[in-house]
Amino acid sequence: MTHTLPGRRLSRAAVGVLAAATLTGLASLPAVAVAAEPDLGIGQLAPITGAQPGSGVDVPFSVLNKGTEEVGKVWVSYTLTSGLAAADSYGNCMYSTESSADEEPEKAVAVCAVDQPLKPGVLYVPEQPIGLKAQDSALYDKVRVSIDSTEPGPSDNGGSDPVPGTGAPLKLVEKGPATDADLASHGEASSSADVTAVNTADFALTGARLKGEVGDKVTASVKFVNDGPAWVYRELGQGAATVDVRIPPGTSVVKAHDFCSPVTKTHYTCGTSQSWVNPGRGETYPFVLRIDKAVEGATGKVSFTGADRPFDKNAANDTADLVVDAGAGTTGGSSTGGPASGGSSTGGTTTGGSSTAGSATGGSASGGSTTGGGADPQTATGGNLAATGSSSSLPLVGASAAALVAGGGIFYAVRRRAAAVK
């Protein structure tokens, strides 16, 4: 006969008592309330048209607390593209710039701490619309306004350090109870609007005049520049301009620039490194051509194509020529550079194949390419034609270096081609 040990029985009993007490205690604890997340919205901003460079631009907006609880403090932020600037300096705002990245241009940023409660279901507007100024470069710009219940962090893109404003603070005032239409129009915490100014931008093209013998390789540097005064900002993913290049008869393309895609063997279209181009900036498209046969007056054409340019009122520089003056010889040399028509050159030569151009009085043919707006192209005197001479003793290394520099924007070109395939 077995006997249950008294100590073991007591232990089990004690465990049961403790478990019951624990469950009773848990059941008696009060329920913990979970606070609802703030639900804030910005009204849809209306497009602004007819802005005059140098004049003020007012941006009205409204905010709505769509939640059920009062929000004690909010942050109102607004960002501006480069044709716009903040005209008002609010004392509760921090001002900075955000660097260009992800195919977006540089922006001006204001982050304003509005230390006042927002009641639920009530529409609020600023005491006065946000004051902006249209810059001399304004044309197609954007403003974006956002509202947050917590302070926004710094941009991952980098930029300038924030600077505090110096004027009266930005304040919000009650407009009245929100309607169903207000609830529908304040669905998001941010909204953006286009700001269009009455301004112009002059897109200009420069071609080239090349000299060489049959069998030579020569480099034609086609150049596009925005002569301003406005910058031009297209939609995200769309190039600032599209350039149509037709090769002179009697020549063939050995290497085209990385921003350029063939339509046929003698017809190429070239894009830009970004969806915007600033005044005084543009792109250079070097084409390495081989002179296959001598054709009298061999002339190719360069022109704009693609998106409309209603801002460009000067059609005189919208086209340019590519001219090849070929001799009847059969030397195997190749050339880029040399003396320009009507000027002298400085760009030494050595024995060998092809060469990079020196700078020529009256025009130069640079082998470089611009990215993010690029370097300022040079134009030749006597029309939209840059001159490059001939030499059968220019170095192959030079042309290779020029091609390498010109390929600096290959990533954007590959992305654009991939998008086009899709």
JSON list of N, CA, C and O in Angstrom, two decimals, residues 160-200:
[
{"chain": "A", "resi": 160, "resn": "SER", "atom": "N", "xyz": [21.41, 71.95, -47.07]},
{"chain": "A", "resi": 160, "resn": "SER", "atom": "CA", "xyz": [21.96, 72.96, -46.16]},
{"chain": "A", "resi": 160, "resn": "SER", "atom": "C", "xyz": [21.40, 72.79, -44.76]},
{"chain": "A", "resi": 160, "resn": "SER", "atom": "O", "xyz": [20.35, 72.17, -44.55]},
{"chain": "A", "resi": 161, "resn": "ASP", "atom": "N", "xyz": [22.10, 73.33, -43.77]},
{"chain": "A", "resi": 161, "resn": "ASP", "atom": "CA", "xyz": [21.62, 73.30, -42.39]},
{"chain": "A", "resi": 161, "resn": "ASP", "atom": "C", "xyz": [20.43, 74.24, -42.22]},
{"chain": "A", "resi": 161, "resn": "ASP", "atom": "O", "xyz": [20.39, 75.33, -42.83]},
{"chain": "A", "resi": 162, "resn": "PRO", "atom": "N", "xyz": [19.43, 73.85, -41.41]},
{"chain": "A", "resi": 162, "resn": "PRO", "atom": "CA", "xyz": [18.26, 74.71, -41.21]},
{"chain": "A", "resi": 162, "resn": "PRO", "atom": "C", "xyz": [18.62, 76.03, -40.54]},
{"chain": "A", "resi": 162, "resn": "PRO", "atom": "O", "xyz": [19.47, 76.08, -39.66]},
{"chain": "A", "resi": 163, "resn": "VAL", "atom": "N", "xyz": [17.93, 77.09, -40.97]},
{"chain": "A", "resi": 163, "resn": "VAL", "atom": "CA", "xyz": [18.11, 78.43, -40.42]},
{"chain": "A", "resi": 163, "resn": "VAL", "atom": "C", "xyz": [16.75, 78.93, -39.93]},
{"chain": "A", "resi": 163, "resn": "VAL", "atom": "O", "xyz": [15.77, 78.84, -40.68]},
{"chain": "A", "resi": 164, "resn": "PRO", "atom": "N", "xyz": [16.66, 79.46, -38.69]},
{"chain": "A", "resi": 164, "resn": "PRO", "atom": "CA", "xyz": [15.35, 79.91, -38.19]},
{"chain": "A", "resi": 164, "resn": "PRO", "atom": "C", "xyz": [14.86, 81.17, -38.89]},
{"chain": "A", "resi": 164, "resn": "PRO", "atom": "O", "xyz": [15.65, 82.03, -39.29]},
{"chain": "A", "resi": 165, "resn": "GLY", "atom": "N", "xyz": [13.53, 81.28, -39.03]},
{"chain": "A", "resi": 165, "resn": "GLY", "atom": "CA", "xyz": [12.94, 82.48, -39.59]},
{"chain": "A", "resi": 165, "resn": "GLY", "atom": "C", "xyz": [13.00, 83.63, -38.59]},
{"chain": "A", "resi": 165, "resn": "GLY", "atom": "O", "xyz": [13.27, 83.43, -37.39]},
{"chain": "A", "resi": 166, "resn": "THR", "atom": "N", "xyz": [12.71, 84.83, -39.07]},
{"chain": "A", "resi": 166, "resn": "THR", "atom": "CA", "xyz": [12.88, 86.01, -38.22]},
{"chain": "A", "resi": 166, "resn": "THR", "atom": "C", "xyz": [11.59, 86.82, -38.03]},
{"chain": "A", "resi": 166, "resn": "THR", "atom": "O", "xyz": [11.57, 87.76, -37.25]},
{"chain": "A", "resi": 167, "resn": "GLY", "atom": "N", "xyz": [10.53, 86.48, -38.75]},
{"chain": "A", "resi": 167, "resn": "GLY", "atom": "CA", "xyz": [9.31, 87.28, -38.68]},
{"chain": "A", "resi": 167, "resn": "GLY", "atom": "C", "xyz": [8.29, 86.73, -37.70]},
{"chain": "A", "resi": 167, "resn": "GLY", "atom": "O", "xyz": [8.59, 85.92, -36.82]},
{"chain": "A", "resi": 168, "resn": "ALA", "atom": "N", "xyz": [7.05, 87.19, -37.84]},
{"chain": "A", "resi": 168, "resn": "ALA", "atom": "CA", "xyz": [5.95, 86.72, -37.00]},
{"chain": "A", "resi": 168, "resn": "ALA", "atom": "C", "xyz": [5.70, 85.23, -37.29]},
{"chain": "A", "resi": 168, "resn": "ALA", "atom": "O", "xyz": [5.99, 84.74, -38.37]},
{"chain": "A", "resi": 169, "resn": "PRO", "atom": "N", "xyz": [5.18, 84.50, -36.31]},
{"chain": "A", "resi": 169, "resn": "PRO", "atom": "CA", "xyz": [4.98, 83.06, -36.51]},
{"chain": "A", "resi": 169, "resn": "PRO", "atom": "C", "xyz": [3.83, 82.76, -37.47]},
{"chain": "A", "resi": 169, "resn": "PRO", "atom": "O", "xyz": [2.90, 83.56, -37.63]},
{"chain": "A", "resi": 170, "resn": "LEU", "atom": "N", "xyz": [3.90, 81.60, -38.07]},
{"chain": "A", "resi": 170, "resn": "LEU", "atom": "CA", "xyz": [2.80, 81.09, -38.88]},
{"chain": "A", "resi": 170, "resn": "LEU", "atom": "C", "xyz": [1.74, 80.55, -37.93]},
{"chain": "A", "resi": 170, "resn": "LEU", "atom": "O", "xyz": [2.02, 79.71, -37.08]},
{"chain": "A", "resi": 171, "resn": "LYS", "atom": "N", "xyz": [0.51, 81.07, -38.05]},
{"chain": "A", "resi": 171, "resn": "LYS", "atom": "CA", "xyz": [-0.58, 80.65, -37.16]},
{"chain": "A", "resi": 171, "resn": "LYS", "atom": "C", "xyz": [-1.75, 80.12, -37.97]},
{"chain": "A", "resi": 171, "resn": "LYS", "atom": "O", "xyz": [-1.96, 80.53, -39.13]},
{"chain": "A", "resi": 172, "resn": "LEU", "atom": "N", "xyz": [-2.52, 79.24, -37.35]},
{"chain": "A", "resi": 172, "resn": "LEU", "atom": "CA", "xyz": [-3.73, 78.71, -37.95]},
{"chain": "A", "resi": 172, "resn": "LEU", "atom": "C", "xyz": [-4.95, 79.24, -37.19]},
{"chain": "A", "resi": 172, "resn": "LEU", "atom": "O", "xyz": [-4.89, 79.38, -35.96]},
{"chain": "A", "resi": 173, "resn": "VAL", "atom": "N", "xyz": [-6.02, 79.51, -37.90]},
{"chain": "A", "resi": 173, "resn": "VAL", "atom": "CA", "xyz": [-7.24, 80.01, -37.27]},
{"chain": "A", "resi": 173, "resn": "VAL", "atom": "C", "xyz": [-8.41, 79.13, -37.72]},
{"chain": "A", "resi": 173, "resn": "VAL", "atom": "O", "xyz": [-8.38, 78.54, -38.81]},
{"chain": "A", "resi": 174, "resn": "GLU", "atom": "N", "xyz": [-9.42, 79.06, -36.88]},
{"chain": "A", "resi": 174, "resn": "GLU", "atom": "CA", "xyz": [-10.60, 78.25, -37.20]},
{"chain": "A", "resi": 174, "resn": "GLU", "atom": "C", "xyz": [-11.40, 78.90, -38.32]},
{"chain": "A", "resi": 174, "resn": "GLU", "atom": "O", "xyz": [-11.66, 80.10, -38.30]},
{"chain": "A", "resi": 175, "resn": "LYS", "atom": "N", "xyz": [-11.80, 78.06, -39.26]},
{"chain": "A", "resi": 175, "resn": "LYS", "atom": "CA", "xyz": [-12.67, 78.53, -40.33]},
{"chain": "A", "resi": 175, "resn": "LYS", "atom": "C", "xyz": [-14.11, 78.10, -40.09]},
{"chain": "A", "resi": 175, "resn": "LYS", "atom": "O", "xyz": [-15.05, 78.80, -40.50]},
{"chain": "A", "resi": 176, "resn": "GLY", "atom": "N", "xyz": [-14.29, 76.96, -39.43]},
{"chain": "A", "resi": 176, "resn": "GLY", "atom": "CA", "xyz": [-15.63, 76.48, -39.13]},
{"chain": "A", "resi": 176, "resn": "GLY", "atom": "C", "xyz": [-15.67, 74.96, -39.14]},
{"chain": "A", "resi": 176, "resn": "GLY", "atom": "O", "xyz": [-14.68, 74.29, -39.44]},
{"chain": "A", "resi": 177, "resn": "PRO", "atom": "N", "xyz": [-16.82, 74.40, -38.75]},
{"chain": "A", "resi": 177, "resn": "PRO", "atom": "CA", "xyz": [-16.96, 72.94, -38.75]},
{"chain": "A", "resi": 177, "resn": "PRO", "atom": "C", "xyz": [-16.76, 72.37, -40.16]},
{"chain": "A", "resi": 177, "resn": "PRO", "atom": "O", "xyz": [-17.17, 72.97, -41.15]},
{"chain": "A", "resi": 178, "resn": "ALA", "atom": "N", "xyz": [-16.12, 71.19, -40.22]},
{"chain": "A", "resi": 178, "resn": "ALA", "atom": "CA", "xyz": [-15.87, 70.56, -41.50]},
{"chain": "A", "resi": 178, "resn": "ALA", "atom": "C", "xyz": [-17.14, 69.93, -42.06]},
{"chain": "A", "resi": 178, "resn": "ALA", "atom": "O", "xyz": [-17.94, 69.35, -41.31]},
{"chain": "A", "resi": 179, "resn": "THR", "atom": "N", "xyz": [-17.31, 70.04, -43.35]},
{"chain": "A", "resi": 179, "resn": "THR", "atom": "CA", "xyz": [-18.44, 69.42, -44.04]},
{"chain": "A", "resi": 179, "resn": "THR", "atom": "C", "xyz": [-17.99, 68.07, -44.62]},
{"chain": "A", "resi": 179, "resn": "THR", "atom": "O", "xyz": [-16.81, 67.73, -44.58]},
{"chain": "A", "resi": 180, "resn": "ASP", "atom": "N", "xyz": [-18.94, 67.34, -45.17]},
{"chain": "A", "resi": 180, "resn": "ASP", "atom": "CA", "xyz": [-18.59, 66.09, -45.82]},
{"chain": "A", "resi": 180, "resn": "ASP", "atom": "C", "xyz": [-17.64, 66.34, -46.99]},
{"chain": "A", "resi": 180, "resn": "ASP", "atom": "O", "xyz": [-16.73, 65.54, -47.26]},
{"chain": "A", "resi": 181, "resn": "ALA", "atom": "N", "xyz": [-17.85, 67.44, -47.70]},
{"chain": "A", "resi": 181, "resn": "ALA", "atom": "CA", "xyz": [-16.96, 67.79, -48.81]},
{"chain": "A", "resi": 181, "resn": "ALA", "atom": "C", "xyz": [-15.55, 68.08, -48.30]},
{"chain": "A", "resi": 181, "resn": "ALA", "atom": "O", "xyz": [-14.56, 67.71, -48.96]},
{"chain": "A", "resi": 182, "resn": "ASP", "atom": "N", "xyz": [-15.44, 68.72, -47.14]},
{"chain": "A", "resi": 182, "resn": "ASP", "atom": "CA", "xyz": [-14.12, 68.99, -46.55]},
{"chain": "A", "resi": 182, "resn": "ASP", "atom": "C", "xyz": [-13.42, 67.68, -46.20]},
{"chain": "A", "resi": 182, "resn": "ASP", "atom": "O", "xyz": [-12.21, 67.52, -46.43]},
{"chain": "A", "resi": 183, "resn": "LEU", "atom": "N", "xyz": [-14.16, 66.75, -45.63]},
{"chain": "A", "resi": 183, "resn": "LEU", "atom": "CA", "xyz": [-13.57, 65.45, -45.28]},
{"chain": "A", "resi": 183, "resn": "LEU", "atom": "C", "xyz": [-13.04, 64.76, -46.52]},
{"chain": "A", "resi": 183, "resn": "LEU", "atom": "O", "xyz": [-11.96, 64.16, -46.50]},
{"chain": "A", "resi": 184, "resn": "ALA", "atom": "N", "xyz": [-13.79, 64.85, -47.62]},
{"chain": "A", "resi": 184, "resn": "ALA", "atom": "CA", "xyz": [-13.36, 64.19, -48.86]},
{"chain": "A", "resi": 184, "resn": "ALA", "atom": "C", "xyz": [-12.14, 64.85, -49.47]},
{"chain": "A", "resi": 184, "resn": "ALA", "atom": "O", "xyz": [-11.27, 64.18, -50.03]},
{"chain": "A", "resi": 185, "resn": "SER", "atom": "N", "xyz": [-12.04, 66.18, -49.36]},
{"chain": "A", "resi": 185, "resn": "SER", "atom": "CA", "xyz": [-10.93, 66.90, -50.00]},
{"chain": "A", "resi": 185, "resn": "SER", "atom": "C", "xyz": [-9.67, 66.97, -49.14]},
{"chain": "A", "resi": 185, "resn": "SER", "atom": "O", "xyz": [-8.66, 67.48, -49.59]},
{"chain": "A", "resi": 186, "resn": "HIS", "atom": "N", "xyz": [-9.74, 66.48, -47.91]},
{"chain": "A", "resi": 186, "resn": "HIS", "atom": "CA", "xyz": [-8.58, 66.47, -47.02]},
{"chain": "A", "resi": 186, "resn": "HIS", "atom": "C", "xyz": [-8.14, 65.03, -46.73]},
{"chain": "A", "resi": 186, "resn": "HIS", "atom": "O", "xyz": [-7.79, 64.69, -45.60]},
{"chain": "A", "resi": 187, "resn": "GLY", "atom": "N", "xyz": [-8.14, 64.22, -47.77]},
{"chain": "A", "resi": 187, "resn": "GLY", "atom": "CA", "xyz": [-7.86, 62.80, -47.58]},
{"chain": "A", "resi": 187, "resn": "GLY", "atom": "C", "xyz": [-6.42, 62.48, -47.28]},
{"chain": "A", "resi": 187, "resn": "GLY", "atom": "O", "xyz": [-6.12, 61.45, -46.68]},
{"chain": "A", "resi": 188, "resn": "GLU", "atom": "N", "xyz": [-5.47, 63.33, -47.70]},
{"chain": "A", "resi": 188, "resn": "GLU", "atom": "CA", "xyz": [-4.05, 63.05, -47.52]},
{"chain": "A", "resi": 188, "resn": "GLU", "atom": "C", "xyz": [-3.39, 64.10, -46.64]},
{"chain": "A", "resi": 188, "resn": "GLU", "atom": "O", "xyz": [-3.92, 65.21, -46.48]},
{"chain": "A", "resi": 189, "resn": "ALA", "atom": "N", "xyz": [-2.23, 63.74, -46.08]},
{"chain": "A", "resi": 189, "resn": "ALA", "atom": "CA", "xyz": [-1.50, 64.66, -45.20]},
{"chain": "A", "resi": 189, "resn": "ALA", "atom": "C", "xyz": [-0.60, 65.61, -45.98]},
{"chain": "A", "resi": 189, "resn": "ALA", "atom": "O", "xyz": [0.12, 66.40, -45.37]},
{"chain": "A", "resi": 190, "resn": "SER", "atom": "N", "xyz": [-0.61, 65.56, -47.31]},
{"chain": "A", "resi": 190, "resn": "SER", "atom": "CA", "xyz": [0.17, 66.49, -48.12]},
{"chain": "A", "resi": 190, "resn": "SER", "atom": "C", "xyz": [-0.53, 66.71, -49.44]},
{"chain": "A", "resi": 190, "resn": "SER", "atom": "O", "xyz": [-1.34, 65.87, -49.89]},
{"chain": "A", "resi": 191, "resn": "SER", "atom": "N", "xyz": [-0.24, 67.83, -50.07]},
{"chain": "A", "resi": 191, "resn": "SER", "atom": "CA", "xyz": [-0.81, 68.16, -51.37]},
{"chain": "A", "resi": 191, "resn": "SER", "atom": "C", "xyz": [0.16, 69.05, -52.11]},
{"chain": "A", "resi": 191, "resn": "SER", "atom": "O", "xyz": [0.90, 69.84, -51.49]},
{"chain": "A", "resi": 192, "resn": "SER", "atom": "N", "xyz": [0.20, 68.94, -53.44]},
{"chain": "A", "resi": 192, "resn": "SER", "atom": "CA", "xyz": [1.11, 69.76, -54.24]},
{"chain": "A", "resi": 192, "resn": "SER", "atom": "C", "xyz": [0.34, 70.43, -55.36]},
{"chain": "A", "resi": 192, "resn": "SER", "atom": "O", "xyz": [-0.74, 69.97, -55.76]},
{"chain": "A", "resi": 193, "resn": "ALA", "atom": "N", "xyz": [0.90, 71.52, -55.88]},
{"chain": "A", "resi": 193, "resn": "ALA", "atom": "CA", "xyz": [0.27, 72.26, -56.96]},
{"chain": "A", "resi": 193, "resn": "ALA", "atom": "C", "xyz": [1.33, 72.79, -57.90]},
{"chain": "A", "resi": 193, "resn": "ALA", "atom": "O", "xyz": [2.46, 73.11, -57.49]},
{"chain": "A", "resi": 194, "resn": "ASP", "atom": "N", "xyz": [0.97, 72.90, -59.19]},
{"chain": "A", "resi": 194, "resn": "ASP", "atom": "CA", "xyz": [1.84, 73.51, -60.18]},
{"chain": "A", "resi": 194, "resn": "ASP", "atom": "C", "xyz": [1.72, 75.03, -60.07]},
{"chain": "A", "resi": 194, "resn": "ASP", "atom": "O", "xyz": [0.63, 75.58, -59.89]},
{"chain": "A", "resi": 195, "resn": "VAL", "atom": "N", "xyz": [2.87, 75.69, -60.22]},
{"chain": "A", "resi": 195, "resn": "VAL", "atom": "CA", "xyz": [2.92, 77.16, -60.27]},
{"chain": "A", "resi": 195, "resn": "VAL", "atom": "C", "xyz": [3.56, 77.53, -61.60]},
{"chain": "A", "resi": 195, "resn": "VAL", "atom": "O", "xyz": [4.74, 77.27, -61.83]},
{"chain": "A", "resi": 196, "resn": "THR", "atom": "N", "xyz": [2.78, 78.11, -62.50]},
{"chain": "A", "resi": 196, "resn": "THR", "atom": "CA", "xyz": [3.27, 78.44, -63.85]},
{"chain": "A", "resi": 196, "resn": "THR", "atom": "C", "xyz": [3.46, 79.94, -63.97]},
{"chain": "A", "resi": 196, "resn": "THR", "atom": "O", "xyz": [2.54, 80.72, -63.68]},
{"chain": "A", "resi": 197, "resn": "ALA", "atom": "N", "xyz": [4.66, 80.34, -64.41]},
{"chain": "A", "resi": 197, "resn": "ALA", "atom": "CA", "xyz": [4.98, 81.76, -64.55]},
{"chain": "A", "resi": 197, "resn": "ALA", "atom": "C", "xyz": [4.94, 82.17, -66.01]},
{"chain": "A", "resi": 197, "resn": "ALA", "atom": "O", "xyz": [5.07, 81.34, -66.93]},
{"chain": "A", "resi": 198, "resn": "VAL", "atom": "N", "xyz": [4.78, 83.47, -66.23]},
{"chain": "A", "resi": 198, "resn": "VAL", "atom": "CA", "xyz": [4.83, 84.04, -67.57]},
{"chain": "A", "resi": 198, "resn": "VAL", "atom": "C", "xyz": [6.29, 84.35, -67.87]},
{"chain": "A", "resi": 198, "resn": "VAL", "atom": "O", "xyz": [6.82, 85.38, -67.46]},
{"chain": "A", "resi": 199, "resn": "ASN", "atom": "N", "xyz": [6.97, 83.42, -68.56]},
{"chain": "A", "resi": 199, "resn": "ASN", "atom": "CA", "xyz": [8.40, 83.54, -68.76]},
{"chain": "A", "resi": 199, "resn": "ASN", "atom": "C", "xyz": [8.81, 82.75, -70.00]},
{"chain": "A", "resi": 199, "resn": "ASN", "atom": "O", "xyz": [7.99, 82.01, -70.57]},
{"chain": "A", "resi": 200, "resn": "THR", "atom": "N", "xyz": [10.05, 82.90, -70.42]},
{"chain": "A", "resi": 200, "resn": "THR", "atom": "CA", "xyz": [10.55, 82.20, -71.60]},
{"chain": "A", "resi": 200, "resn": "THR", "atom": "C", "xyz": [11.88, 81.52, -71.27]},
{"chain": "A", "resi": 200, "resn": "THR", "atom": "O", "xyz": [12.58, 81.88, -70.33]}
]
